[in-house]
Amino acid sequence: LKAASVPATRLQKAAVAAAPWICPQGGGPFPTGTMAQDAPHASAIERVVGAVDKGAPLVEAFREQGVPLPLQRKRSQRGPVLLMYTDLEADDVVTTACLLQHMGSTPPVVVFACDTKGKDAGTIFAKKLTMATAALGEEFAKELLVVSGEGLAPPPDAYASQRCNMEVAAERTLERASAGQGLDLLIAVIAPGWGNIAKLLAALRKRPDWEAVARRTEITMYSGSFNIRGMTKEDAAALAEMTQVTGCKLQDNAHFIWTRKDVLPELRDMPSLMPDLDKMLAKENPHLLAAWRTFGTEFYAHLVDPRHKNLWAKDTALTDEERAAFDAASALYDAGDVVGYCKGILQHDAIFQKVAHYKRGSVRCFATGMLDGPLCDCLVFLTRWVEMHAPQLITFENSGAWDVDFEKGFTGIKQDGGLCPAVQPMIAADPPRKAAKTLANAVMDTLAVAISLSEQGREAAQIRVRLAEIDTEAARLLARLKVLQEEQVQDAEAVSLAELAAGFGEAM
């Protein structure tokens, strides 16, 4: 645009004139980053982002703009200490909030791994911090540690440290896990290692209390291709050594394994599983909704870039008429109106059907205002929740030795060799259709409690959580009754009723 010296508004008008289906009759250009009804919250969040981008402390930036933060979290009675190694994308923020609400018994140790010259360039770094603070509150801002990685630019000056922040993370973690009679520790790795996991192990080794805490430690991870390709061999060796020391199996959550290649279509991504997530956020924490949207508009826009080499499905080509219409819509993208561009594609069905299948969700989300985001890291939380509340929906049978293909970015389980004992959780074979709703409620209700801005909202969300837990317990016990009856166990109904009573008593 600068080279052409053409104002964005002129390009938008030209695009609409060439392709009137881009805008509804009588309507103007579509909003460029957020839905119109979110405008007041979006404006405040944009000002927060601007302050954070200039180095303002997170909580101060929110307070100066009058943006409220979530209520202080009520901690679990005897849950583990949580060490979260994250790159703070949308699914990371959801996972961190849900894990903390579900089981965190102390303030979290949060390490944000950033790449300010790569995927966190521009204002993405500030938008991630704004989104995370809007969701996790003052506790997150106080505990935050920022690192980069091998060969990457250092974090911004406002987040620089004289010490290695992986050493600080190890110190805080062990101090909290060693307090009193000692707490369990859960290490969650949901970002590319970039050499930092090896640094974490080196720091843990230096501490005399690591050996005792290690025996109470579990390690879980999300092994997406980007994360694994960003993991050094030293990182993998460090994860393997930590796992060996703990005596547990590394819990490796891999999307296509966990979901059995999306055996339920709702498991494809967050908008598929939770289409009403934006409505819940609008009610419980509208500023978080605005922060997520402003982050998503910049972060996910490249996925639908009209020049992206993978935008189109294989063996498809646009007709001359479709190409003219698409070029007109593309002018909106180049003018900064990603929403209008995607609305144009969605409303022109012949063009939309030629978009690569895995990109159609992003086009639809931009066009309709639904929140975009992968399910990915959320599987780390869902594994813990399902194991506790709906064990009939998950299996841990895929276990053995952990194997890593660094070049392709995949992990797997094999029976011989490998780096360490590991398990890849999987949803149960032939899961019932209701399973998707159970998983959606687990995330939505837990997240609502975590991010609520009011006591009334939090209390209502907590009731929904308890009702969901009772519902899943009832389903498990009824399934148990069916098994007993099929096996013709003597006094099956008496046995199952006793279990039912005990189960409901525990759930309540």
Short mmCIF file of C-alpha atoms in Angstrom, two decimals, residues 42-462:
data_model
loop_
_atom_site.label_atom_id
_atom_site.label_comp_id
_atom_site.label_asym_id
_atom_site.label_seq_id
_atom_site.Cartn_x
_atom_site.Cartn_y
_atom_site.Cartn_z
CA ALA A 42 -11.78 -3.95 21.81
CA SER A 43 -10.78 -0.29 22.04
CA ALA A 44 -9.72 -0.69 25.67
CA ILE A 45 -7.77 -3.85 24.87
CA GLU A 46 -6.02 -2.17 21.94
CA ARG A 47 -4.85 0.55 24.34
CA VAL A 48 -3.60 -2.12 26.77
CA VAL A 49 -1.71 -3.81 23.92
CA GLY A 50 -0.15 -0.48 22.98
CA ALA A 51 1.04 0.09 26.55
CA VAL A 52 2.39 -3.46 26.90
CA ASP A 53 4.15 -3.14 23.55
CA LYS A 54 5.96 -0.10 24.94
CA GLY A 55 7.11 -2.05 28.00
CA ALA A 56 4.47 -1.11 30.57
CA PRO A 57 4.01 -3.63 33.42
CA LEU A 58 1.08 -5.90 32.65
CA VAL A 59 -1.17 -5.23 35.64
CA GLU A 60 -0.47 -1.49 35.45
CA ALA A 61 -1.43 -1.44 31.76
CA PHE A 62 -4.79 -3.02 32.56
CA ARG A 63 -5.50 -0.77 35.54
CA GLU A 64 -4.69 2.43 33.67
CA GLN A 65 -7.27 1.53 31.02
CA GLY A 66 -9.85 0.44 33.60
CA VAL A 67 -9.86 -3.15 32.33
CA PRO A 68 -10.76 -5.61 35.10
CA LEU A 69 -8.85 -8.83 35.72
CA PRO A 70 -10.28 -12.21 36.81
CA LEU A 71 -10.95 -12.83 40.48
CA GLN A 72 -8.22 -14.37 42.60
CA ARG A 73 -8.22 -18.10 41.94
CA LYS A 74 -9.32 -20.41 44.74
CA ARG A 75 -6.58 -23.01 44.89
CA SER A 76 -6.99 -26.76 45.01
CA GLN A 77 -6.57 -28.36 48.43
CA ARG A 78 -3.93 -30.95 47.53
CA GLY A 79 -3.22 -30.54 43.83
CA PRO A 80 0.28 -30.43 42.35
CA VAL A 81 2.61 -27.53 41.79
CA LEU A 82 2.36 -26.62 38.09
CA LEU A 83 5.35 -25.70 35.93
CA MET A 84 3.97 -24.51 32.59
CA TYR A 85 6.40 -24.15 29.67
CA THR A 86 4.31 -22.40 27.02
CA ASP A 87 4.33 -20.13 23.98
CA LEU A 88 1.05 -18.50 25.11
CA GLU A 89 -1.05 -19.07 22.03
CA ALA A 90 -4.82 -19.30 22.47
CA ASP A 91 -4.90 -23.03 23.21
CA ASP A 92 -1.99 -22.59 25.67
CA VAL A 93 -3.90 -19.92 27.57
CA VAL A 94 -7.03 -22.08 27.76
CA THR A 95 -4.99 -25.09 28.90
CA THR A 96 -3.09 -23.15 31.55
CA ALA A 97 -6.28 -21.57 32.95
CA CYS A 98 -8.08 -24.93 33.06
CA LEU A 99 -5.20 -26.84 34.64
CA LEU A 100 -4.74 -24.18 37.31
CA GLN A 101 -8.45 -24.12 38.10
CA HIS A 102 -8.77 -27.89 38.07
CA MET A 103 -5.76 -28.85 40.15
CA GLY A 104 -3.29 -26.03 40.93
CA SER A 105 -2.58 -25.76 44.66
CA THR A 106 0.08 -23.01 44.52
CA PRO A 107 0.86 -20.03 42.29
CA PRO A 108 1.95 -21.41 38.90
CA VAL A 109 5.48 -21.24 37.55
CA VAL A 110 4.92 -19.94 33.99
CA VAL A 111 7.73 -19.82 31.42
CA PHE A 112 6.84 -18.03 28.18
CA ALA A 113 9.11 -19.12 25.30
CA CYS A 114 9.04 -16.42 22.63
CA ASP A 115 10.48 -15.76 19.18
CA THR A 116 10.20 -12.01 18.65
CA LYS A 117 11.76 -12.14 15.19
CA GLY A 118 9.56 -15.00 14.07
CA LYS A 119 6.01 -15.93 15.06
CA ASP A 120 5.94 -13.35 17.90
CA ALA A 121 7.07 -10.44 15.71
CA GLY A 122 5.15 -7.21 15.38
CA THR A 123 2.64 -6.75 18.18
CA ILE A 124 2.01 -10.50 18.59
CA PHE A 125 4.27 -10.63 21.67
CA ALA A 126 2.27 -7.87 23.39
CA LYS A 127 -1.05 -9.37 22.28
CA LYS A 128 -0.16 -12.77 23.71
CA LEU A 129 0.73 -11.23 27.06
CA THR A 130 -2.47 -9.16 27.03
CA MET A 131 -4.63 -12.21 26.23
CA ALA A 132 -2.91 -14.33 28.89
CA THR A 133 -3.22 -11.63 31.56
CA ALA A 134 -6.89 -11.09 30.72
CA ALA A 135 -7.44 -14.82 31.28
CA LEU A 136 -5.06 -15.62 34.13
CA GLY A 137 -5.02 -12.37 36.07
CA GLU A 138 -2.58 -10.73 38.40
CA GLU A 139 -1.12 -14.04 39.59
CA PHE A 140 0.12 -14.80 36.06
CA ALA A 141 1.68 -11.37 35.63
CA LYS A 142 3.55 -11.74 38.92
CA GLU A 143 4.85 -15.25 38.17
CA LEU A 144 5.72 -14.77 34.49
CA LEU A 145 9.21 -15.67 33.28
CA VAL A 146 10.16 -14.96 29.65
CA VAL A 147 12.82 -16.82 27.65
CA SER A 148 13.71 -17.10 23.98
CA GLY A 149 15.83 -19.97 22.71
CA GLU A 150 18.99 -21.12 20.96
CA GLY A 151 19.67 -18.91 17.96
CA LEU A 152 16.71 -16.63 18.69
CA ALA A 153 16.64 -12.94 19.60
CA PRO A 154 16.52 -12.25 23.34
CA PRO A 155 13.20 -11.20 24.93
CA PRO A 156 12.33 -7.48 25.00
CA ASP A 157 14.25 -5.44 27.59
CA ALA A 158 11.21 -5.18 29.89
CA TYR A 159 11.33 -8.97 30.34
CA ALA A 160 15.09 -9.48 30.35
CA SER A 161 16.74 -11.00 33.42
CA GLN A 162 20.24 -11.03 34.85
CA ARG A 163 19.79 -14.72 35.66
CA CYS A 164 18.85 -17.59 33.39
CA ASN A 165 15.07 -17.72 33.75
CA MET A 166 15.06 -21.51 33.43
CA GLU A 167 17.17 -21.54 36.62
CA VAL A 168 14.65 -19.23 38.28
CA ALA A 169 11.84 -21.56 37.17
CA ALA A 170 13.62 -24.60 38.62
CA GLU A 171 14.23 -22.78 41.90
CA ARG A 172 10.63 -21.61 42.33
CA THR A 173 9.23 -24.98 41.35
CA LEU A 174 11.30 -26.99 43.81
CA GLU A 175 10.76 -24.53 46.65
CA ARG A 176 6.98 -24.81 46.26
CA ALA A 177 7.01 -28.58 45.83
CA SER A 178 9.23 -28.98 48.92
CA ALA A 179 7.15 -26.79 51.23
CA GLY A 180 5.44 -28.36 54.23
CA GLN A 181 4.95 -32.09 53.82
CA GLY A 182 5.76 -31.82 50.14
CA LEU A 183 3.54 -31.49 47.07
CA ASP A 184 3.40 -33.36 43.80
CA LEU A 185 4.79 -31.63 40.71
CA LEU A 186 3.35 -31.57 37.18
CA ILE A 187 5.64 -30.30 34.41
CA ALA A 188 3.69 -29.40 31.26
CA VAL A 189 5.66 -28.77 28.06
CA ILE A 190 3.39 -27.18 25.45
CA ALA A 191 5.86 -25.17 23.34
CA PRO A 192 8.99 -25.77 21.23
CA GLY A 193 11.93 -26.66 23.46
CA TRP A 194 14.49 -24.41 21.69
CA GLY A 195 17.15 -25.69 24.11
CA ASN A 196 15.28 -24.54 27.22
CA ILE A 197 14.25 -28.00 28.48
CA ALA A 198 17.91 -29.00 28.58
CA LYS A 199 18.59 -25.84 30.61
CA LEU A 200 15.76 -26.73 32.98
CA LEU A 201 17.22 -30.16 33.65
CA ALA A 202 20.69 -28.68 34.22
CA ALA A 203 19.18 -26.28 36.77
CA LEU A 204 17.23 -29.04 38.51
CA ARG A 205 20.34 -31.22 38.81
CA LYS A 206 22.08 -28.48 40.78
CA ARG A 207 19.40 -28.47 43.46
CA PRO A 208 19.70 -30.96 46.35
CA ASP A 209 15.90 -31.17 46.65
CA TRP A 210 15.35 -32.36 43.04
CA GLU A 211 15.89 -36.03 43.82
CA ALA A 212 13.13 -36.09 46.45
CA VAL A 213 10.69 -33.99 44.41
CA ALA A 214 11.38 -36.06 41.28
CA ARG A 215 9.75 -39.07 42.92
CA ARG A 216 6.52 -37.03 43.14
CA THR A 217 6.74 -35.63 39.60
CA GLU A 218 4.84 -36.30 36.38
CA ILE A 219 5.66 -34.89 32.94
CA THR A 220 3.08 -34.19 30.26
CA MET A 221 3.46 -32.58 26.84
CA TYR A 222 1.76 -31.73 23.59
CA SER A 223 3.78 -33.09 20.68
CA GLY A 224 2.58 -31.07 17.70
CA SER A 225 4.87 -30.97 14.68
CA PHE A 226 5.93 -27.35 15.27
CA ASN A 227 6.83 -28.11 18.89
CA ILE A 228 8.85 -31.21 18.01
CA ARG A 229 10.71 -29.57 15.12
CA GLY A 230 11.63 -26.80 17.57
CA MET A 231 12.98 -29.29 20.11
CA THR A 232 16.72 -29.92 20.20
CA LYS A 233 18.08 -33.41 20.69
CA GLU A 234 19.36 -32.18 24.05
CA ASP A 235 15.79 -31.17 24.97
CA ALA A 236 14.51 -34.64 24.10
CA ALA A 237 17.32 -36.26 26.09
CA ALA A 238 16.49 -33.99 29.04
CA LEU A 239 12.81 -34.97 28.93
CA ALA A 240 13.84 -38.62 28.78
CA GLU A 241 16.20 -38.26 31.76
CA MET A 242 13.62 -36.41 33.85
CA THR A 243 11.09 -39.12 33.04
CA GLN A 244 13.51 -41.88 34.02
CA VAL A 245 14.25 -40.14 37.33
CA THR A 246 10.56 -39.74 38.17
CA GLY A 247 9.83 -43.40 37.56
CA CYS A 248 6.68 -42.46 35.62
CA LYS A 249 5.85 -42.63 31.94
CA LEU A 250 6.10 -39.49 29.82
CA GLN A 251 2.55 -38.52 28.85
CA ASP A 252 2.73 -37.54 25.18
CA ASN A 253 -0.50 -35.98 23.89
CA ALA A 254 -0.51 -36.06 20.08
CA HIS A 255 -3.58 -34.72 18.27
CA PHE A 256 -4.12 -37.40 15.64
CA ILE A 257 -3.38 -40.19 18.12
CA TRP A 258 -5.54 -38.72 20.91
CA THR A 259 -8.50 -38.07 18.60
CA ARG A 260 -8.00 -41.24 16.50
CA LYS A 261 -7.68 -38.95 13.47
CA ASP A 262 -10.72 -36.89 14.49
CA VAL A 263 -13.02 -39.89 14.97
CA LEU A 264 -15.51 -37.30 16.22
CA PRO A 265 -15.59 -34.31 13.84
CA GLU A 266 -15.95 -31.95 16.80
CA LEU A 267 -12.39 -32.80 17.84
CA ARG A 268 -10.88 -31.08 14.81
CA ASP A 269 -10.29 -27.75 16.57
CA MET A 270 -11.67 -25.42 19.25
CA PRO A 271 -14.45 -23.83 17.16
CA SER A 272 -15.66 -27.30 16.12
CA LEU A 273 -15.74 -28.52 19.73
CA MET A 274 -16.94 -25.29 21.34
CA PRO A 275 -18.86 -23.17 18.81
CA ASP A 276 -20.37 -21.09 21.65
CA LEU A 277 -17.05 -20.26 23.31
CA ASP A 278 -17.29 -16.63 22.22
CA LYS A 279 -20.75 -16.31 23.81
CA MET A 280 -19.46 -17.67 27.12
CA LEU A 281 -16.51 -15.26 27.08
CA ALA A 282 -18.77 -12.35 26.17
CA LYS A 283 -20.77 -13.09 29.32
CA GLU A 284 -17.96 -13.94 31.75
CA ASN A 285 -15.01 -11.85 30.53
CA PRO A 286 -15.66 -9.67 27.44
CA HIS A 287 -12.19 -8.13 27.57
CA LEU A 288 -10.64 -11.58 27.22
CA LEU A 289 -12.87 -12.13 24.19
CA ALA A 290 -11.62 -8.87 22.69
CA ALA A 291 -7.99 -9.75 23.48
CA TRP A 292 -8.38 -13.17 21.84
CA ARG A 293 -9.92 -11.62 18.76
CA THR A 294 -7.28 -8.94 18.32
CA PHE A 295 -4.57 -11.59 18.77
CA GLY A 296 -6.27 -13.96 16.32
CA THR A 297 -6.76 -11.31 13.65
CA GLU A 298 -3.01 -10.74 13.43
CA PHE A 299 -1.73 -14.22 14.32
CA TYR A 300 -4.04 -16.39 12.19
CA ALA A 301 -4.37 -14.02 9.23
CA HIS A 302 -1.33 -15.50 7.51
CA LEU A 303 -3.10 -18.88 7.35
CA VAL A 304 -5.62 -17.48 4.87
CA ASP A 305 -3.30 -15.14 2.99
CA PRO A 306 -4.51 -15.06 -0.65
CA ARG A 307 -0.95 -15.84 -1.73
CA HIS A 308 -0.43 -18.74 0.71
CA LYS A 309 0.92 -21.69 -1.26
CA ASN A 310 -1.39 -24.11 0.55
CA LEU A 311 -4.60 -22.06 0.42
CA TRP A 312 -6.24 -24.23 -2.22
CA ALA A 313 -7.14 -27.90 -2.18
CA LYS A 314 -5.08 -30.15 -4.43
CA ASP A 315 -6.09 -30.49 -8.07
CA THR A 316 -8.42 -27.49 -7.99
CA ALA A 317 -8.36 -24.35 -10.10
CA LEU A 318 -10.51 -21.24 -10.12
CA THR A 319 -12.55 -20.37 -13.19
CA ASP A 320 -12.00 -16.96 -14.76
CA GLU A 321 -15.12 -15.65 -13.06
CA GLU A 322 -14.05 -17.07 -9.70
CA ARG A 323 -10.54 -15.69 -10.13
CA ALA A 324 -11.89 -12.18 -10.78
CA ALA A 325 -14.11 -12.38 -7.70
CA PHE A 326 -11.29 -13.77 -5.57
CA ASP A 327 -8.89 -11.05 -6.72
CA ALA A 328 -11.44 -8.44 -5.71
CA ALA A 329 -11.80 -10.03 -2.28
CA SER A 330 -8.01 -10.25 -1.96
CA ALA A 331 -7.83 -6.47 -2.20
CA LEU A 332 -9.69 -6.34 1.11
CA TYR A 333 -7.08 -8.59 2.70
CA ASP A 334 -4.30 -6.35 1.40
CA ALA A 335 -6.13 -3.36 2.84
CA GLY A 336 -6.16 -5.00 6.27
CA ASP A 337 -9.77 -6.19 6.19
CA VAL A 338 -9.27 -9.92 6.80
CA VAL A 339 -12.88 -10.32 7.96
CA GLY A 340 -14.32 -8.85 4.77
CA TYR A 341 -11.98 -10.97 2.67
CA CYS A 342 -13.07 -14.17 4.40
CA LYS A 343 -16.75 -13.20 4.26
CA GLY A 344 -16.34 -12.84 0.53
CA ILE A 345 -14.88 -16.33 0.18
CA LEU A 346 -17.52 -17.88 2.44
CA GLN A 347 -20.39 -16.23 0.61
CA HIS A 348 -19.06 -17.44 -2.76
CA ASP A 349 -19.60 -21.15 -2.23
CA ALA A 350 -17.80 -22.29 -5.37
CA ILE A 351 -14.63 -20.54 -4.19
CA PHE A 352 -15.01 -21.68 -0.58
CA GLN A 353 -15.29 -25.34 -1.61
CA LYS A 354 -11.92 -25.07 -3.39
CA VAL A 355 -10.13 -23.82 -0.26
CA ALA A 356 -7.98 -26.53 1.38
CA HIS A 357 -10.16 -28.45 3.82
CA TYR A 358 -8.03 -27.71 6.87
CA LYS A 359 -8.10 -23.96 6.14
CA ARG A 360 -11.86 -23.67 5.74
CA GLY A 361 -12.29 -23.47 9.51
CA SER A 362 -10.09 -20.36 9.71
CA VAL A 363 -11.95 -18.73 6.80
CA ARG A 364 -15.28 -19.49 8.48
CA CYS A 365 -14.08 -18.19 11.86
CA PHE A 366 -12.92 -14.86 10.44
CA ALA A 367 -16.13 -14.51 8.44
CA THR A 368 -18.57 -15.34 11.24
CA GLY A 369 -16.74 -13.98 14.27
CA MET A 370 -16.20 -17.38 15.89
CA LEU A 371 -12.97 -17.69 17.85
CA ASP A 372 -10.28 -19.56 15.97
CA GLY A 373 -7.72 -21.81 17.60
CA PRO A 374 -6.46 -25.38 17.52
CA LEU A 375 -7.53 -27.94 20.10
CA CYS A 376 -3.88 -29.07 20.42
CA ASP A 377 -2.64 -28.08 23.90
CA CYS A 378 -6.14 -28.43 25.35
CA LEU A 379 -5.63 -32.19 25.11
CA VAL A 380 -3.15 -31.91 28.00
CA PHE A 381 -5.96 -30.66 30.24
CA LEU A 382 -8.58 -32.99 28.80
CA THR A 383 -6.42 -36.04 29.51
CA ARG A 384 -6.25 -35.12 33.21
CA TRP A 385 -9.95 -34.26 33.42
CA VAL A 386 -11.20 -37.33 31.57
CA GLU A 387 -8.92 -39.66 33.53
CA MET A 388 -10.44 -38.32 36.75
CA HIS A 389 -14.09 -37.81 35.80
CA ALA A 390 -14.87 -39.92 32.71
CA PRO A 391 -12.27 -42.71 32.53
CA GLN A 392 -14.50 -44.73 30.19
CA LEU A 393 -13.73 -42.16 27.46
CA ILE A 394 -9.95 -42.61 27.42
CA THR A 395 -7.39 -45.38 27.06
CA PHE A 396 -3.70 -45.50 27.89
CA GLU A 397 -3.01 -48.75 26.06
CA ASN A 398 -0.65 -47.12 23.54
CA SER A 399 2.43 -47.30 25.76
CA GLY A 400 6.02 -48.38 25.34
CA ALA A 401 9.22 -46.50 24.48
CA TRP A 402 9.14 -42.88 23.32
CA ASP A 403 10.44 -42.27 19.80
CA VAL A 404 11.08 -38.88 18.13
CA ASP A 405 11.46 -38.03 14.43
CA PHE A 406 13.02 -34.57 14.60
CA GLU A 407 12.99 -34.03 10.84
CA LYS A 408 9.28 -34.71 10.30
CA GLY A 409 8.24 -33.39 13.71
CA PHE A 410 6.45 -36.52 14.90
CA THR A 411 6.62 -38.68 17.99
CA GLY A 412 5.51 -42.24 18.47
CA ILE A 413 5.61 -45.31 20.67
CA LYS A 414 7.66 -48.38 19.91
CA GLN A 415 8.27 -51.50 21.93
CA ASP A 416 12.07 -51.66 21.70
CA GLY A 417 14.72 -48.98 22.14
CA GLY A 418 13.39 -45.45 22.35
CA LEU A 419 14.32 -42.67 24.75
CA CYS A 420 12.18 -43.37 27.82
CA PRO A 421 8.94 -45.04 28.94
CA ALA A 422 5.97 -43.15 27.50
CA VAL A 423 2.25 -43.34 26.83
CA GLN A 424 0.12 -41.63 24.19
CA PRO A 425 -3.46 -41.24 25.47
CA MET A 426 -6.30 -41.97 23.04
CA ILE A 427 -10.01 -41.36 23.14
CA ALA A 428 -11.85 -44.65 23.59
CA ALA A 429 -12.58 -46.64 20.45
CA ASP A 430 -16.03 -45.88 19.01
CA PRO A 431 -16.78 -43.10 21.50
CA PRO A 432 -20.44 -42.14 21.92
CA ARG A 433 -21.61 -38.97 20.18
CA LYS A 434 -22.24 -37.46 23.62
CA ALA A 435 -18.49 -37.65 24.32
CA ALA A 436 -17.83 -34.47 22.34
CA LYS A 437 -20.34 -32.56 24.47
CA THR A 438 -18.76 -33.97 27.63
CA LEU A 439 -15.31 -32.78 26.53
CA ALA A 440 -16.63 -29.38 25.45
CA ASN A 441 -18.36 -28.85 28.80
CA ALA A 442 -15.21 -29.86 30.66
CA VAL A 443 -13.24 -27.08 28.97
CA MET A 444 -15.98 -24.45 28.82
CA ASP A 445 -17.16 -24.79 32.42
CA THR A 446 -13.68 -25.02 33.92
CA LEU A 447 -12.54 -22.04 31.87
CA ALA A 448 -15.60 -20.04 32.91
CA VAL A 449 -14.73 -20.50 36.59
CA ALA A 450 -11.11 -19.54 35.95
CA ILE A 451 -11.70 -16.34 33.97
CA SER A 452 -14.89 -14.98 35.53
CA LEU A 453 -14.92 -11.33 36.60
CA SER A 454 -17.70 -11.70 39.18
CA GLU A 455 -18.43 -13.90 42.19
CA GLN A 456 -21.90 -14.61 40.84
CA GLY A 457 -20.52 -15.75 37.49
CA ARG A 458 -17.86 -17.87 39.12
CA GLU A 459 -20.35 -19.53 41.48
CA ALA A 460 -22.70 -20.37 38.60
CA ALA A 461 -19.82 -21.84 36.59
CA GLN A 462 -18.70 -23.92 39.59
#
